[in-house]
Short mmCIF file of C-alpha atoms and ligand atoms in Angstrom, two decimals:
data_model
loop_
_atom_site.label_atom_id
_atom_site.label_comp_id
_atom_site.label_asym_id
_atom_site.label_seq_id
_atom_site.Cartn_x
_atom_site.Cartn_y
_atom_site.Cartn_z
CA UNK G 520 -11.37 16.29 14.63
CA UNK G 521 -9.10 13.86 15.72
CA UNK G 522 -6.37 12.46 13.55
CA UNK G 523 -6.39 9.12 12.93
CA UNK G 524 -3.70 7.07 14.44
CA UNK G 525 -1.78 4.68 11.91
CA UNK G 526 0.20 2.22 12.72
CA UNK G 527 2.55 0.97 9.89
CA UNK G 528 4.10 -2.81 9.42
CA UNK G 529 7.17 -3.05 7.69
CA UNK G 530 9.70 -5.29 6.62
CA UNK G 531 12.59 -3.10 4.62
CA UNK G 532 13.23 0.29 2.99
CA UNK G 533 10.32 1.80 4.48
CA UNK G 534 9.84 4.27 1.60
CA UNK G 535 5.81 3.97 1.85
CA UNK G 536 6.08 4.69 5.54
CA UNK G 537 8.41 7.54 4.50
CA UNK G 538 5.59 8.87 2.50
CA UNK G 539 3.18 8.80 5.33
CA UNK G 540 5.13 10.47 7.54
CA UNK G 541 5.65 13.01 5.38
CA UNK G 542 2.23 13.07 4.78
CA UNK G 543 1.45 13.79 8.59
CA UNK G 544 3.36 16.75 8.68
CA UNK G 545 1.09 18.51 6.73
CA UNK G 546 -1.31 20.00 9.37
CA UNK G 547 -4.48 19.55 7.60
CA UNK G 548 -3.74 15.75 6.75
CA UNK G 549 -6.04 13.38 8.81
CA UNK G 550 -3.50 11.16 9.87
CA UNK G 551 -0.52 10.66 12.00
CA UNK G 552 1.86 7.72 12.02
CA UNK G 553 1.65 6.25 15.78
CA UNK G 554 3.67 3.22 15.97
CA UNK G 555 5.45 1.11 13.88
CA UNK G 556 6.80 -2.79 13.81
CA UNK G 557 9.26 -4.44 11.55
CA UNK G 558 9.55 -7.83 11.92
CA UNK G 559 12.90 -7.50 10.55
CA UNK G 560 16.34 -6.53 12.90
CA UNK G 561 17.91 -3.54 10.72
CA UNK G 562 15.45 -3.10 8.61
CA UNK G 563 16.25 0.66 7.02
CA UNK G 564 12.52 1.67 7.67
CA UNK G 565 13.56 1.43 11.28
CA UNK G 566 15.78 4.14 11.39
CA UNK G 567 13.01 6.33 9.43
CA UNK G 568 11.02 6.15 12.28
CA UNK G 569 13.65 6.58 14.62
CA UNK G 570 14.92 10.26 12.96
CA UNK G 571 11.03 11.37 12.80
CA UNK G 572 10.48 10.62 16.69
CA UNK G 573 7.80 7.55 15.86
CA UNK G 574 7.75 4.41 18.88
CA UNK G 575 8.47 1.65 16.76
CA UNK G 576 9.50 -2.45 17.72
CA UNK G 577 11.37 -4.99 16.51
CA UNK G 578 9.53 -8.36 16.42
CA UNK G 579 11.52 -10.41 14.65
CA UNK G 580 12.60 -14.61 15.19
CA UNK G 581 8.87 -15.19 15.77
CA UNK G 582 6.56 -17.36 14.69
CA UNK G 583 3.09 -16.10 13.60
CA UNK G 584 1.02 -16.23 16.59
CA UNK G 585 3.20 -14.97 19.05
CA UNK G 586 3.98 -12.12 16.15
CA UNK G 587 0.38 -11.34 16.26
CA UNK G 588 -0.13 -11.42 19.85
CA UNK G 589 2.63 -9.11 20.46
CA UNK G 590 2.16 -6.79 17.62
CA UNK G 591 -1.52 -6.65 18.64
CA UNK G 592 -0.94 -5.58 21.90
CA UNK G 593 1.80 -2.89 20.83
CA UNK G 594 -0.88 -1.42 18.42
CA UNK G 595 -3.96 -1.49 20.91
CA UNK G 596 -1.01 0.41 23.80
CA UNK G 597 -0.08 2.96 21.11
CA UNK G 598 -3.94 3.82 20.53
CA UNK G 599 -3.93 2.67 16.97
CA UNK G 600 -6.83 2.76 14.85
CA UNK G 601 -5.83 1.83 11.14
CA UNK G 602 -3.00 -0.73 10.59
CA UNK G 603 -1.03 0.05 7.38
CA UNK G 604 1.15 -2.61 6.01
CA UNK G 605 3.92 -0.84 3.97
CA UNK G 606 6.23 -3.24 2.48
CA UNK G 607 5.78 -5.91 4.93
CA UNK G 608 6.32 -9.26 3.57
CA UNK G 609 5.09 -11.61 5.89
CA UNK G 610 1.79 -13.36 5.95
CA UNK G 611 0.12 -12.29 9.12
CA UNK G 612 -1.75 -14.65 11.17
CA UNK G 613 -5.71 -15.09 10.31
CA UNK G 614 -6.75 -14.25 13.69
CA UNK G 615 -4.72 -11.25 13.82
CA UNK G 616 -6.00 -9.94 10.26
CA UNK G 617 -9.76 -11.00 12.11
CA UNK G 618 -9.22 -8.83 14.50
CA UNK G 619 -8.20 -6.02 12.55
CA UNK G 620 -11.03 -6.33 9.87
CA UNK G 621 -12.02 -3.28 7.48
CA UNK G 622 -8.97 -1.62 10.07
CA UNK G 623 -6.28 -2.76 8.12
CA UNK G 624 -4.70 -1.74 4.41
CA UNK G 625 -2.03 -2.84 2.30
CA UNK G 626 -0.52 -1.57 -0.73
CA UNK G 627 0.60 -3.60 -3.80
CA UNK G 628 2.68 -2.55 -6.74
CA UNK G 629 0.44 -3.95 -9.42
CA UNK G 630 -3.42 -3.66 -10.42
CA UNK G 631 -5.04 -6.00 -8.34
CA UNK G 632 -6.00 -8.86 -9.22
CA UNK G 633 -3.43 -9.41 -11.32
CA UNK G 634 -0.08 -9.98 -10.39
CA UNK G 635 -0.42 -10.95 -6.66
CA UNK G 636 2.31 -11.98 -4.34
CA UNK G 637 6.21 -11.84 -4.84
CA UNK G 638 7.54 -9.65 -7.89
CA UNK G 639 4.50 -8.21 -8.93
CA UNK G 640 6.20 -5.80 -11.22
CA UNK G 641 8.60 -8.30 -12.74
CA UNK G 642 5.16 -10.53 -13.39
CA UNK G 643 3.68 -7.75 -15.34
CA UNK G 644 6.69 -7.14 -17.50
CA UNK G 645 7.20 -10.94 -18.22
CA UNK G 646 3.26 -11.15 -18.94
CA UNK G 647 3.61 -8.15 -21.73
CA UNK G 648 0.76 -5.72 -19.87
CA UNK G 649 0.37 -2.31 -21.22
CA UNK G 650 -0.36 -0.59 -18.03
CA UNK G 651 0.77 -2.20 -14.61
CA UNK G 652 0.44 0.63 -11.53
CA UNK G 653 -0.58 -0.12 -7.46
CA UNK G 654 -3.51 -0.75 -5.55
CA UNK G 655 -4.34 -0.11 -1.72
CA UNK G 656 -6.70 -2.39 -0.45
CA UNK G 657 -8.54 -3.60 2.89
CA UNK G 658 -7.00 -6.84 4.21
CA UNK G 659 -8.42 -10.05 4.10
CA UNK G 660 -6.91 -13.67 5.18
CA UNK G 661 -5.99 -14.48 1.15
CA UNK G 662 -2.68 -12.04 0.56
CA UNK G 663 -3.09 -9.79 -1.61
CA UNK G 664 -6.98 -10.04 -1.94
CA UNK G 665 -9.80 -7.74 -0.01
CA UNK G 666 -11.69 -4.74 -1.25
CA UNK G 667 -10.10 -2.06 -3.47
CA UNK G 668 -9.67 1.48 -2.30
CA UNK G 669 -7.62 3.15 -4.37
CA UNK G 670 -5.50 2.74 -7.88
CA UNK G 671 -3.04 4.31 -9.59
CA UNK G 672 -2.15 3.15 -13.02
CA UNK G 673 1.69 3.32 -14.88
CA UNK G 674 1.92 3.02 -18.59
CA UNK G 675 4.42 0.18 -19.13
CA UNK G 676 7.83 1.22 -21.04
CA UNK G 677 8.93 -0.47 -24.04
CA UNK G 678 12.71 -2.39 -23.06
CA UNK G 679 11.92 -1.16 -19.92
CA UNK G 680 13.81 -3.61 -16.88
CA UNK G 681 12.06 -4.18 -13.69
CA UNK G 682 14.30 -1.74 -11.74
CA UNK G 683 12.71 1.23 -13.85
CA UNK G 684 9.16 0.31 -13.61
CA UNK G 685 9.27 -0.47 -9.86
CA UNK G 686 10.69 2.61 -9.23
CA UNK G 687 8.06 4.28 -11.56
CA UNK G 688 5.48 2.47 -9.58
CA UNK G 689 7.44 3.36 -6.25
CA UNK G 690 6.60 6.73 -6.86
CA UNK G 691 2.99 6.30 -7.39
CA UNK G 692 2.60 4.18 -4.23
CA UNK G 693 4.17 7.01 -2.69
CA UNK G 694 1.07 8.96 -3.51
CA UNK G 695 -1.27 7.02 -3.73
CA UNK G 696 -0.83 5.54 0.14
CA UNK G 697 -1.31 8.79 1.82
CA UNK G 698 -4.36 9.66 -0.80
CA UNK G 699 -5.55 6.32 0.35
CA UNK G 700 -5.48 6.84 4.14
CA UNK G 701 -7.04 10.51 3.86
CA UNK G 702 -10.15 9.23 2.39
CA UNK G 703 -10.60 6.72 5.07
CA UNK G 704 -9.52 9.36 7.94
CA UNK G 705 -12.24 11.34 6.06
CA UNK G 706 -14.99 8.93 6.84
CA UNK G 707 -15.36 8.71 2.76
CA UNK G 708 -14.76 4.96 2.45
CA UNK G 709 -17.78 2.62 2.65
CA UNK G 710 -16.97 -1.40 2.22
CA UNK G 711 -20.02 -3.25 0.71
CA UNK G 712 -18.94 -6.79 0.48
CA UNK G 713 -16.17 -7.22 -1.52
CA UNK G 714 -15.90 -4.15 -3.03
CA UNK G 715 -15.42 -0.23 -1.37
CA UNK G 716 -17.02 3.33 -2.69
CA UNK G 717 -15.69 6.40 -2.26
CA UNK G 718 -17.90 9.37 -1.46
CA UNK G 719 -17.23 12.28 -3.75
CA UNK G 720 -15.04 10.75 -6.09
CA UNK G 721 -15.80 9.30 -9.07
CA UNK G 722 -13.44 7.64 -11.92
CA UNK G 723 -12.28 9.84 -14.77
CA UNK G 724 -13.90 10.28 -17.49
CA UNK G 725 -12.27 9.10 -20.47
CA UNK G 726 -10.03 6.04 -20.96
CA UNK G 727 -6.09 5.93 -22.50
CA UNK G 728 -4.46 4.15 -24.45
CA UNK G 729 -0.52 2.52 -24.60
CA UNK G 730 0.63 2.79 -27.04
CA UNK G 731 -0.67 6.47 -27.19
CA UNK G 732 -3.43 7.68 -29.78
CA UNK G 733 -0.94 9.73 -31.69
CA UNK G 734 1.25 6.93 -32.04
CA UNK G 735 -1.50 4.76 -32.76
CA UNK G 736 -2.93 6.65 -34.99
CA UNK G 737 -0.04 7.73 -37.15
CA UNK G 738 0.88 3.92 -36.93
CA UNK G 739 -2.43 2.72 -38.75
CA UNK G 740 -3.24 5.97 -41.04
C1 GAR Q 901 6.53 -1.56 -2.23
O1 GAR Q 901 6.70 -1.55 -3.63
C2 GAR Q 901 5.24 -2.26 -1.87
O2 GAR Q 901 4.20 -2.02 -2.76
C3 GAR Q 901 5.68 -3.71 -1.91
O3 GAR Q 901 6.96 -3.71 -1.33
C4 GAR Q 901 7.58 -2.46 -1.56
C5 GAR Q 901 8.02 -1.91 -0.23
O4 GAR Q 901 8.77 -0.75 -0.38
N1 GAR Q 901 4.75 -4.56 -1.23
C6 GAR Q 901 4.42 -5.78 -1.63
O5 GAR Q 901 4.88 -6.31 -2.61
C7 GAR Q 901 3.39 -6.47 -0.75
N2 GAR Q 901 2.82 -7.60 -1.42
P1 GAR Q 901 9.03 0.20 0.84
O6 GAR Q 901 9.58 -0.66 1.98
O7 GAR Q 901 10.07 1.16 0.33
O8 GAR Q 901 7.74 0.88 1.22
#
């Protein structure tokens, strides 16, 4: 079967795109990364792409629309069929994300639909959450809002800083992005409205707790 063709937005350290690439080395993985655009001169993700062999494109000093048009037509050229935004932090033009409907993900480091937009994992520590994690999602024209693929949930620290959770997230995202795009390269990934199911998975079982249950338990008995 024919591997799907990603291409990745990106804005910075490109360590989600690093994942994916890594991810398409594997020969059995579903997906390859195609293209990708930063809309950001010397943005480190850049030379990522650059030492693996991808195409990639600047497209920075822009404003929206002629960023869409341009990154539209780079996308359609390099025969791309999902869009995966990996750290880009720009709001993409409606018609753009129109065009690319149910073909285009992002991931978030927080469980959506809390904490949307800038800092998500500084939000959850300030609001005193027990678990805070990521979330890949379909993308809609609201940021940070469209149907839920995938999540992967971090137990919060106590006296953590934001530096440590992010990075705990970080590593999450890292798997959870490629898990993500396999399951849609896999054909497994229905959208019904505003929410997605999965075929063949299913949620665990049982539910956790933070504090743990030993802690909890030796804390009330
Ligand atoms: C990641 O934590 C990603 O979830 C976040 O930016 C970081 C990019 O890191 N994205 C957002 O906050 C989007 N709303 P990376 O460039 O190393 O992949």
């Amino acid at each position: 079967m024919a591997r799907l063709r990603l291409g990745v937005l990106i804005s910075g350290r490109g360590s989600n795109l690093a994942a994916l690439i890594a991810a398409s080395a594997h020969p059995h993985y579903p997906a390859e990364v195609g293209f990708v655009i930063s809309n950001r001169e010397g943005a480190p993700g850049l030379r990522i792409a650059g030492e693996a062999g991808i195409a990639h494109a600047v497209l920075g000093g822009r404003d929206a629309s002629a960023f869409a048009r341009e990154a539209d037509l780079l996308l359609r050229r390099a025969g791309v069929n999902l869009v995966c935004l990996a750290g880009f932090m720009r709001i993409l033009e409606a018609g753009f994300v129109e065009a690319w409907r149910d073909r285009m993900i992002n991931i978030h480091p927080s469980l959506l639909p809390a904490f949307q937009g800038l800092n998500a994992q500084r939000q959850a520590l300030e609001a005193g959450v027990r678990f805070s994690g990521c979330t890949v999602h379909f993308v809609r024209a609201e940021v940070d809002k469209g149907p839920i693929i995938a999540q992967g949930v971090v137990p919060v620290r106590e006296e953590e800083d934001e530096e440590a959770l992010s990075a705990r997230i970080l590593e999450l995202e890292h798997r959870l992005y490629p898990l993500a795009v396999r399951l849609i390269a896999e054909g497994r990934v229905r959208i019904a409205g505003a929410k997605t199911s999965i075929a063949g998975a299913s949620a665990p079982e049982f539910a956790f707790t933070n504090p743990s249950e030993e802690r909890l338990v030796s804390a009330t008995f």
